[in-house]
PDB file of C-alpha atoms in Angstrom:
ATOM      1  CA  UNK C   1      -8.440 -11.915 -18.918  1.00  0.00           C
ATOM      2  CA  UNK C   2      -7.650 -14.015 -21.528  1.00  0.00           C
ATOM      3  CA  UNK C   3      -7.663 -18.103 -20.574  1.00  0.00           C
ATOM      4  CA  UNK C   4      -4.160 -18.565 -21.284  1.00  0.00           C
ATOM      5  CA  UNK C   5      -3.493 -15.376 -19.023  1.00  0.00           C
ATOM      6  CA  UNK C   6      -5.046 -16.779 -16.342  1.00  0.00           C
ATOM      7  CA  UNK C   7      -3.949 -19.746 -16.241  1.00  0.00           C
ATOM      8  CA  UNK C   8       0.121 -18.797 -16.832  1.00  0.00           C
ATOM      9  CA  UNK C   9      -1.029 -16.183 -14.198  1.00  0.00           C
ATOM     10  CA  UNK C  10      -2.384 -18.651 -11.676  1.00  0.00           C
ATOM     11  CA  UNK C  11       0.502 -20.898 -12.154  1.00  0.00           C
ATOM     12  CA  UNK C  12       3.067 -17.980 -11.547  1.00  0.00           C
ATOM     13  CA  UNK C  13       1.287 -16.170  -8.717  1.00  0.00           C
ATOM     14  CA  UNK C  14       0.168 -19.334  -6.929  1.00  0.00           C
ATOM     15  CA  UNK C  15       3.553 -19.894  -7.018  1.00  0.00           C
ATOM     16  CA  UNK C  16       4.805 -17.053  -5.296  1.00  0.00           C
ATOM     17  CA  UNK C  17       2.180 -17.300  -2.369  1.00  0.00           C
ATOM     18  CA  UNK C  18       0.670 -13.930  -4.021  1.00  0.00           C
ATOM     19  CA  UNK C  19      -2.782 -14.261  -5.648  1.00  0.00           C
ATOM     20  CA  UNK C  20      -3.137  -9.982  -6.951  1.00  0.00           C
ATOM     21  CA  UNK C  21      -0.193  -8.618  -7.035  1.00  0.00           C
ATOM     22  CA  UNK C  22       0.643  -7.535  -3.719  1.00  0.00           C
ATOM     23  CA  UNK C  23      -2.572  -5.040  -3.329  1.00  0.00           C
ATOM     24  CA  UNK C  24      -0.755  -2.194  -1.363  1.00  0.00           C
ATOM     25  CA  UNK C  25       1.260   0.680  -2.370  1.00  0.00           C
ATOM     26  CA  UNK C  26       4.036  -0.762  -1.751  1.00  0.00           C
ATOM     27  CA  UNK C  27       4.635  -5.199  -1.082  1.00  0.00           C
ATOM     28  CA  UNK C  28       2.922  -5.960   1.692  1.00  0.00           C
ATOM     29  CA  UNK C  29       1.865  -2.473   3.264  1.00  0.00           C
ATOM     30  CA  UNK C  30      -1.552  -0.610   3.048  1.00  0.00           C
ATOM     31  CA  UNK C  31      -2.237   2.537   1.330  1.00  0.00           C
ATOM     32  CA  UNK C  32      -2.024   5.602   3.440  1.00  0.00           C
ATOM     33  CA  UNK C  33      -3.962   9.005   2.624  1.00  0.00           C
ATOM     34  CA  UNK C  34      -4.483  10.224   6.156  1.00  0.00           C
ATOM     35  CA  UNK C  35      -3.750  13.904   5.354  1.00  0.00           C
ATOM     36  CA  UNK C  36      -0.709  16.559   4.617  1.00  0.00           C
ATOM     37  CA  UNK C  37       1.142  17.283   7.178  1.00  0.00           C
ATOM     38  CA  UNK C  38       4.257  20.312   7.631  1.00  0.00           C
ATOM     39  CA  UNK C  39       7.746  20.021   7.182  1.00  0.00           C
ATOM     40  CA  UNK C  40       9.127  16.185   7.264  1.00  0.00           C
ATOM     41  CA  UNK C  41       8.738  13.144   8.332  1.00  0.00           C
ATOM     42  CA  UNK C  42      10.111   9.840   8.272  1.00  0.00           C
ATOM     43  CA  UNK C  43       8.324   6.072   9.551  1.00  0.00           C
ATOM     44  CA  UNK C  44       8.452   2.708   9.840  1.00  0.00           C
ATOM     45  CA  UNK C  45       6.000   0.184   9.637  1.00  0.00           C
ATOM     46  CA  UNK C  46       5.624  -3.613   9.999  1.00  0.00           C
ATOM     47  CA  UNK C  47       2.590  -5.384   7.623  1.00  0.00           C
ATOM     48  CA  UNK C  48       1.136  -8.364   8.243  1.00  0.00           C
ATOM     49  CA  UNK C  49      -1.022  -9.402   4.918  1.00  0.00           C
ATOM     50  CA  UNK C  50      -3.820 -11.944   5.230  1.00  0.00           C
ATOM     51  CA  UNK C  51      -3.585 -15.739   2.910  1.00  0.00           C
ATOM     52  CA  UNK C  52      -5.284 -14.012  -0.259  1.00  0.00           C
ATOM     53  CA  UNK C  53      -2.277 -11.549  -0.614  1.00  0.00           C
ATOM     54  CA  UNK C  54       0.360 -14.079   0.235  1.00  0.00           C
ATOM     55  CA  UNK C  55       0.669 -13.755   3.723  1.00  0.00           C
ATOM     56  CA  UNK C  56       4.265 -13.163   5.279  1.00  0.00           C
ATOM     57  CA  UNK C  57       5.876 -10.274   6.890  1.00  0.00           C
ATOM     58  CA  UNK C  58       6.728  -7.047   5.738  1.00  0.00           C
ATOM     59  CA  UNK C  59       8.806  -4.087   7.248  1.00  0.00           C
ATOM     60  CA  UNK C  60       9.064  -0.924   5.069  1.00  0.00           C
ATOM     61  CA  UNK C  61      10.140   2.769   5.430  1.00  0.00           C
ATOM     62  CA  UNK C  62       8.519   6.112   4.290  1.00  0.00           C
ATOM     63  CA  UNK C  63       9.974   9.177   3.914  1.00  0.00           C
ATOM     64  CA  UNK C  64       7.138  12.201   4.030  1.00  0.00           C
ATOM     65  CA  UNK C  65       7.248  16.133   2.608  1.00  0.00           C
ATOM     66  CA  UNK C  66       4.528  18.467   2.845  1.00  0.00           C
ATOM     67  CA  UNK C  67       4.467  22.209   2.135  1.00  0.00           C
ATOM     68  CA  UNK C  68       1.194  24.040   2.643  1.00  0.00           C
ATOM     69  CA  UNK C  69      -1.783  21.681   1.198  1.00  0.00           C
ATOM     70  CA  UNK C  70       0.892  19.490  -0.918  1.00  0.00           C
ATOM     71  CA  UNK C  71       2.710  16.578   0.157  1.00  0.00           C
ATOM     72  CA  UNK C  72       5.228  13.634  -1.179  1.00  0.00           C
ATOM     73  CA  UNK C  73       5.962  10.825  -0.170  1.00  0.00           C
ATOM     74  CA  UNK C  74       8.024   8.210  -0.807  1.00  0.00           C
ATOM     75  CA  UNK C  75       8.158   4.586   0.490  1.00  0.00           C
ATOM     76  CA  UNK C  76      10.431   0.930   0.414  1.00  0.00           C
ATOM     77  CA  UNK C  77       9.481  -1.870   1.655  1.00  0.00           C
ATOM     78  CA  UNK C  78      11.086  -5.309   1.601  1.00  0.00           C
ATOM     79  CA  UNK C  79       8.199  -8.208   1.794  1.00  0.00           C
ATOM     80  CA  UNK C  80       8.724 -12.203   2.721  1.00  0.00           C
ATOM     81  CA  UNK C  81       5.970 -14.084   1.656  1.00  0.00           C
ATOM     82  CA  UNK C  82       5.233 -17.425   3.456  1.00  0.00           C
ATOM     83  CA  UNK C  83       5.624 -19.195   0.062  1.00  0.00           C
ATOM     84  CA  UNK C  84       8.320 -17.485  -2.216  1.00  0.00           C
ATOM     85  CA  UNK C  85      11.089 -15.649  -2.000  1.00  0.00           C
ATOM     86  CA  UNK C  86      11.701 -11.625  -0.712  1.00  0.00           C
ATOM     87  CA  UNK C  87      10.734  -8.983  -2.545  1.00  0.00           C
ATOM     88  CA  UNK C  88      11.937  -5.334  -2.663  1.00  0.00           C
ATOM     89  CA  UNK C  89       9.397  -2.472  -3.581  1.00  0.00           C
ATOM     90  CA  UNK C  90       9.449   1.384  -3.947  1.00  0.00           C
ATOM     91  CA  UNK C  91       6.623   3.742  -4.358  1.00  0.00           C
ATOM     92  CA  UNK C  92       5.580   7.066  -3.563  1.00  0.00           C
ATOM     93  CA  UNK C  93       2.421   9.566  -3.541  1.00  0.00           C
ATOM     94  CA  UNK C  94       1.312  12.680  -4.741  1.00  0.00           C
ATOM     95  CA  UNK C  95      -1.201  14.608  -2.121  1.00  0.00           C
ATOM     96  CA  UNK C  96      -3.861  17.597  -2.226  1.00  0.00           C
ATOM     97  CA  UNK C  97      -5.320  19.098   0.603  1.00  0.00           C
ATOM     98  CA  UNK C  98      -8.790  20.516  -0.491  1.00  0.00           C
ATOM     99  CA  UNK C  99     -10.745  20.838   3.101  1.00  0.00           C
ATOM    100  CA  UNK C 100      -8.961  21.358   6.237  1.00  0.00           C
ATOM    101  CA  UNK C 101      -6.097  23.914   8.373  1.00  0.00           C
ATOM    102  CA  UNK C 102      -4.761  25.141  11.141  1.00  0.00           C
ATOM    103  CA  UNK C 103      -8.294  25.589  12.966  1.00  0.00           C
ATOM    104  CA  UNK C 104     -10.366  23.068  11.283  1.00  0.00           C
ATOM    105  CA  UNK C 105      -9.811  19.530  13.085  1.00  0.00           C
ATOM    106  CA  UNK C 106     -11.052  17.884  10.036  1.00  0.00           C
ATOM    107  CA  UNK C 107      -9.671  17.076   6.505  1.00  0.00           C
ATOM    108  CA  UNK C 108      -9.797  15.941   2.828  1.00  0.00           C
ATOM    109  CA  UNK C 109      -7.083  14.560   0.771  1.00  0.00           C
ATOM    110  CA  UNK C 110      -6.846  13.650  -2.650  1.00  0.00           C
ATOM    111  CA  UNK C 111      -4.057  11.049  -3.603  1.00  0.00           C
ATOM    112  CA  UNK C 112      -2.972   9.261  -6.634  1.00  0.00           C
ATOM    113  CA  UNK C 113       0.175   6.913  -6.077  1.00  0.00           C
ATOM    114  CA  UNK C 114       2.427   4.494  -8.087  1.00  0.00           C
ATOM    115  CA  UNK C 115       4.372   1.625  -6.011  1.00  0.00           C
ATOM    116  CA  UNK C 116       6.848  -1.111  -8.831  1.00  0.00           C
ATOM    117  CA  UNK C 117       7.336  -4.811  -7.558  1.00  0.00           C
ATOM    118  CA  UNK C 118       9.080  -7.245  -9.152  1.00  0.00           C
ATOM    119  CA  UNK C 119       9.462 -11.023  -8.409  1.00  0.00           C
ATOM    120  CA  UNK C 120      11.497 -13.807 -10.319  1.00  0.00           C
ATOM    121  CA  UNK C 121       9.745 -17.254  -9.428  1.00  0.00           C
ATOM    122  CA  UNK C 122       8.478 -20.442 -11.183  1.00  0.00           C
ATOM    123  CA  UNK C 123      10.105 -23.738 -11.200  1.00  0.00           C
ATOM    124  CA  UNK C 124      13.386 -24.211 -12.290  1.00  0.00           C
ATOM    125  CA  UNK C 125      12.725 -25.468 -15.646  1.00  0.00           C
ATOM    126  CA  UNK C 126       9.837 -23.056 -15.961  1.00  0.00           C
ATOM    127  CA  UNK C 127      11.140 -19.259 -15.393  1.00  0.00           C
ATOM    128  CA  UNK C 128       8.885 -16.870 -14.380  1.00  0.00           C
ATOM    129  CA  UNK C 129       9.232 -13.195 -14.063  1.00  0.00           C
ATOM    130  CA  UNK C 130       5.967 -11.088 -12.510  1.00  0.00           C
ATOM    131  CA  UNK C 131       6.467  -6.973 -12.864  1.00  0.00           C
ATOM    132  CA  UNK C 132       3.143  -5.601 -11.148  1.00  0.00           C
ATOM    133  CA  UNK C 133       2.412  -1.617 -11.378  1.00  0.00           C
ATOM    134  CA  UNK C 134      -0.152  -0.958  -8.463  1.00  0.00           C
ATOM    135  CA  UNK C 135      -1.927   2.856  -8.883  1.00  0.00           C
ATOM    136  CA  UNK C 136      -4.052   3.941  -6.017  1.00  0.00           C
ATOM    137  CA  UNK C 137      -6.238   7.174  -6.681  1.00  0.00           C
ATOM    138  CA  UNK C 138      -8.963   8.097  -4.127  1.00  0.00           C
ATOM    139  CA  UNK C 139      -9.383  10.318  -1.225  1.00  0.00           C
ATOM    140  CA  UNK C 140      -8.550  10.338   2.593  1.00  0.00           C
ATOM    141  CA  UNK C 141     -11.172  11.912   5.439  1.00  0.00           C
ATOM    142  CA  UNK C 142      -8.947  12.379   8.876  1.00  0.00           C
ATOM    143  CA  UNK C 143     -10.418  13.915  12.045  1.00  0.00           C
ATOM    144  CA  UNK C 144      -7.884  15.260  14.860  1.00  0.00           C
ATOM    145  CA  UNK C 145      -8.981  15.222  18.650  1.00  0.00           C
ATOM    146  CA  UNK C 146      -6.715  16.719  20.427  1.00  0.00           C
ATOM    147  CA  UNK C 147      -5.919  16.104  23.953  1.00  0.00           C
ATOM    148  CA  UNK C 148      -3.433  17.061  26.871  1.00  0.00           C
ATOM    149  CA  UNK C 149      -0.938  13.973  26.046  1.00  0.00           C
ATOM    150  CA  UNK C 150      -1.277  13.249  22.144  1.00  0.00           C
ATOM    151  CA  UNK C 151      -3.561  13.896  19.727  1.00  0.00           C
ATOM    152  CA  UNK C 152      -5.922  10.828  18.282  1.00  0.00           C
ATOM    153  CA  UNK C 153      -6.257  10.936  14.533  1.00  0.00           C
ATOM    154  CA  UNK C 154      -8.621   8.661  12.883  1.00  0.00           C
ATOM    155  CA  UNK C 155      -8.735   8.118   9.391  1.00  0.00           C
ATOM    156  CA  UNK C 156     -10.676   6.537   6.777  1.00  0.00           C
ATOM    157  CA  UNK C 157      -9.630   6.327   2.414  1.00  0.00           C
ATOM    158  CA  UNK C 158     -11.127   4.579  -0.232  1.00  0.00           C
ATOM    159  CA  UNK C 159     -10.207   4.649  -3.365  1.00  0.00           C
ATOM    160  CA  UNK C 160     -10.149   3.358  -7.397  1.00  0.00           C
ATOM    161  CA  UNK C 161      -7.208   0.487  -7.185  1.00  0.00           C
ATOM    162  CA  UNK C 162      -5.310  -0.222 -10.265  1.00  0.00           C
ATOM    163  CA  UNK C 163      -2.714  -3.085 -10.514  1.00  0.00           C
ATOM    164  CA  UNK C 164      -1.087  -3.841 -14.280  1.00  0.00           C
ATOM    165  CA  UNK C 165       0.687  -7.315 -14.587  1.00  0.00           C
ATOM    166  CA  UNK C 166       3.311  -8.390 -16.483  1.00  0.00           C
ATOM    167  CA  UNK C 167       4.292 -11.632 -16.966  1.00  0.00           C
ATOM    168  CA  UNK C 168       7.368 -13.081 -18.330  1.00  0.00           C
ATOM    169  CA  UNK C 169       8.233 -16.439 -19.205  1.00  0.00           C
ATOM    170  CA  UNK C 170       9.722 -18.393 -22.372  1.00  0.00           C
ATOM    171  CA  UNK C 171       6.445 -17.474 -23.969  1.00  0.00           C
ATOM    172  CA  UNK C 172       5.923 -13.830 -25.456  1.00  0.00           C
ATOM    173  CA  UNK C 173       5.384 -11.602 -21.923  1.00  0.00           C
ATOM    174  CA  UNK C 174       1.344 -11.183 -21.449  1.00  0.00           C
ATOM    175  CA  UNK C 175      -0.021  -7.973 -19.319  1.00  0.00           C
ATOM    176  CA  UNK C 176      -3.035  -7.475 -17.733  1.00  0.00           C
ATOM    177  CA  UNK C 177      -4.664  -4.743 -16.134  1.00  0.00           C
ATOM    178  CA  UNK C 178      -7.118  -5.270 -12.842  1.00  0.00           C
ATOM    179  CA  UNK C 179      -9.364  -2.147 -11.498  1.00  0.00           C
ATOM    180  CA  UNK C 180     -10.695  -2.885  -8.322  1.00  0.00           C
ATOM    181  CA  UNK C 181     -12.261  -1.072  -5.231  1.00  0.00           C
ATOM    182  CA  UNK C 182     -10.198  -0.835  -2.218  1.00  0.00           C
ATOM    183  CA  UNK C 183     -10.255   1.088   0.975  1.00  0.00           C
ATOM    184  CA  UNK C 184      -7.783   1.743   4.012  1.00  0.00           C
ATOM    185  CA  UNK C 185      -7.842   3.591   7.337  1.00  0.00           C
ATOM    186  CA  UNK C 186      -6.137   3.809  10.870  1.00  0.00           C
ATOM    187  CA  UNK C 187      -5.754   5.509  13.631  1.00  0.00           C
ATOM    188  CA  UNK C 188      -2.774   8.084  14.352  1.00  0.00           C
ATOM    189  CA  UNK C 189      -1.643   8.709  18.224  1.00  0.00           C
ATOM    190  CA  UNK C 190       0.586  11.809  17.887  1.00  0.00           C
ATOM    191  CA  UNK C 191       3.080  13.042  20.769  1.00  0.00           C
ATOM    192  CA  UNK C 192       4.047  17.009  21.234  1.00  0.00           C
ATOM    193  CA  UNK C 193       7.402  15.826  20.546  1.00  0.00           C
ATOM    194  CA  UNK C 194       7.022  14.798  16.826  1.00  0.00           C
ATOM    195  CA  UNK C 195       6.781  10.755  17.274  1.00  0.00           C
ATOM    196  CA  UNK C 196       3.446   9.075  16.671  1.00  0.00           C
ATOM    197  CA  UNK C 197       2.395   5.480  16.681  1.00  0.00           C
ATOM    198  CA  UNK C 198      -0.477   4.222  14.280  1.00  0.00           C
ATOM    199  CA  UNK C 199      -2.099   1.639  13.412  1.00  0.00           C
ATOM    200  CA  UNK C 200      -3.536   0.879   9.326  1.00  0.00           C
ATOM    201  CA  UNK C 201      -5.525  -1.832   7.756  1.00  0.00           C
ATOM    202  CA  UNK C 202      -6.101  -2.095   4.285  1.00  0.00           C
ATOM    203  CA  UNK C 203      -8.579  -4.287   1.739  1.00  0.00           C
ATOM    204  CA  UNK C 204      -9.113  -4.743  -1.372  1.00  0.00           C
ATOM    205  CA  UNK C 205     -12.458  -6.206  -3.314  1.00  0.00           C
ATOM    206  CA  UNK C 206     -11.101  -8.138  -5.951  1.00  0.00           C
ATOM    207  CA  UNK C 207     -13.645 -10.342  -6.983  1.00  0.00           C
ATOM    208  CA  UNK C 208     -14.588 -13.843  -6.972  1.00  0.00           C
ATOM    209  CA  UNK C 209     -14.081 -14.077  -3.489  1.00  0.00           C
ATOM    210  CA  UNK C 210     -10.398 -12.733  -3.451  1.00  0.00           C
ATOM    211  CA  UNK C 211      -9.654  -9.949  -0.744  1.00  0.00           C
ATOM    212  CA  UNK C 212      -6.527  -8.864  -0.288  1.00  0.00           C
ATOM    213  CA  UNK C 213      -5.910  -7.391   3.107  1.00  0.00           C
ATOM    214  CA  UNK C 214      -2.758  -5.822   4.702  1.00  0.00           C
ATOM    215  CA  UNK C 215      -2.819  -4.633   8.723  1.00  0.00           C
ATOM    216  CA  UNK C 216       0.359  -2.804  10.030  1.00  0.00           C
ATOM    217  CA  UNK C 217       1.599  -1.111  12.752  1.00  0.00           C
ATOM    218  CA  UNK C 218       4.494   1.396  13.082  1.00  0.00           C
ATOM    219  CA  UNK C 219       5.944   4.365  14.198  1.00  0.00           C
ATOM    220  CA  UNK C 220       6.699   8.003  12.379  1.00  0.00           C
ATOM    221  CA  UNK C 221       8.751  10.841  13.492  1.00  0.00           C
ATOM    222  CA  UNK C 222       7.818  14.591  12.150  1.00  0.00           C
ATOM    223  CA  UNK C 223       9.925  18.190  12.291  1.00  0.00           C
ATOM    224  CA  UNK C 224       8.198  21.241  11.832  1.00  0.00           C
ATOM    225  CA  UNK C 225       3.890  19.818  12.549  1.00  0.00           C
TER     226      UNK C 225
END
């Protein structure tokens, strides 16, 4: 990163209360890859990010396909920093099953994702506008003990975390690209009925001593598992 980079891009993202671009797929949630499952399925989930990715609250939605061993998804999320304004974000994810059915409890996914977020802040008299691409691609392990009452999925994804930044201001617009190493998992408690409850954490090693992390909690509905 070039000096004047970083320092428009500590001025602009210190700013916001965001110090890497919101590292999730979408603001303020983590990155799921806890398997494909059938039919469709919708969920809502509430992230609570720690001080290094701007803290706050954020409440999002994700709407889930998956036919045999592919699967879509695609997420919004709306995310209030404690020291800037809301922002709105969209996303989805592309998913491979390569291990794993019907009578095999565990599983392996491969994911790649894209999530957009875009911020106006900066002073008055000093405009700034920060456009941040964030591109997961890793793989997701997920293990499924059943029971009588629900089944317990736990599941565990890291991955090669890729965030480009753009920032605009009344200089030219400068864009950077960070590739980090970041890593999510949870735990799934799934009902006979379709609902489930879970529970994700996500982090992200960003380097000199920045870690974005992201823990959420939410609830999913799914026709035809």
């Amino acid at each position: 990163m070039t000096s004047g980079f970083r320092l428009l891009a500590l001025v602009a993202l210190g700013s916001a209360g965001v110090t890497t671009g919101l590292a999730a797929q979408v603001a303020g949630l983590p990155v799921r890859n806890a398997g494909v499952g059938t039919g469709i399925g919708i969920s809502l989930d509430a992230g609570f990010p720690n001080a290094d990715a701007g803290k706050g609250f954020a409440l999002g939605a994700t709407g889930a396909l998956g036919l045999g061993p592919l699967g879509v998804t695609a997420s919004l999320s709306r995310y209030d920093p404690k020291a800037a304004e809301a922002v709105w974000s969209a996303g989805g994810t592309a998913n491979l099953k390569v291990f794993g059915g019907p009578l095999i409890p565990l599983s392996v996914t491969v994911q790649a994702g894209a999530g957009r977020t875009s911020q106006d802040t900066g002073a008055p008299n000093f405009p700034v506008s920060i456009r941040t691409w964030h591109v997961p691609v890793g793989v997701g392990v997920a293990l499924t003990i059943p029971n009588p009452v629900f089944a317990i999925k736990p599941w565990l994804a890291p991955r090669l975390d890729l965030a480009r930044i753009t920032i605009e201001s009344d200089t030219p617009a400068e864009t950077h690209t960070d590739t980090n190493f970041g890593i999510s998992g949870g735990v799934d408690l799934g009902f006979l009925s379709g609902l489930s409850v879970r529970v994700m954490y996500d982090r992200v090693m960003a380097g000199d001593g920045v870690h974005p992390s992201v823990l959420s909690i939410g609830v999913g509905f799914r026709v035809g598992t």
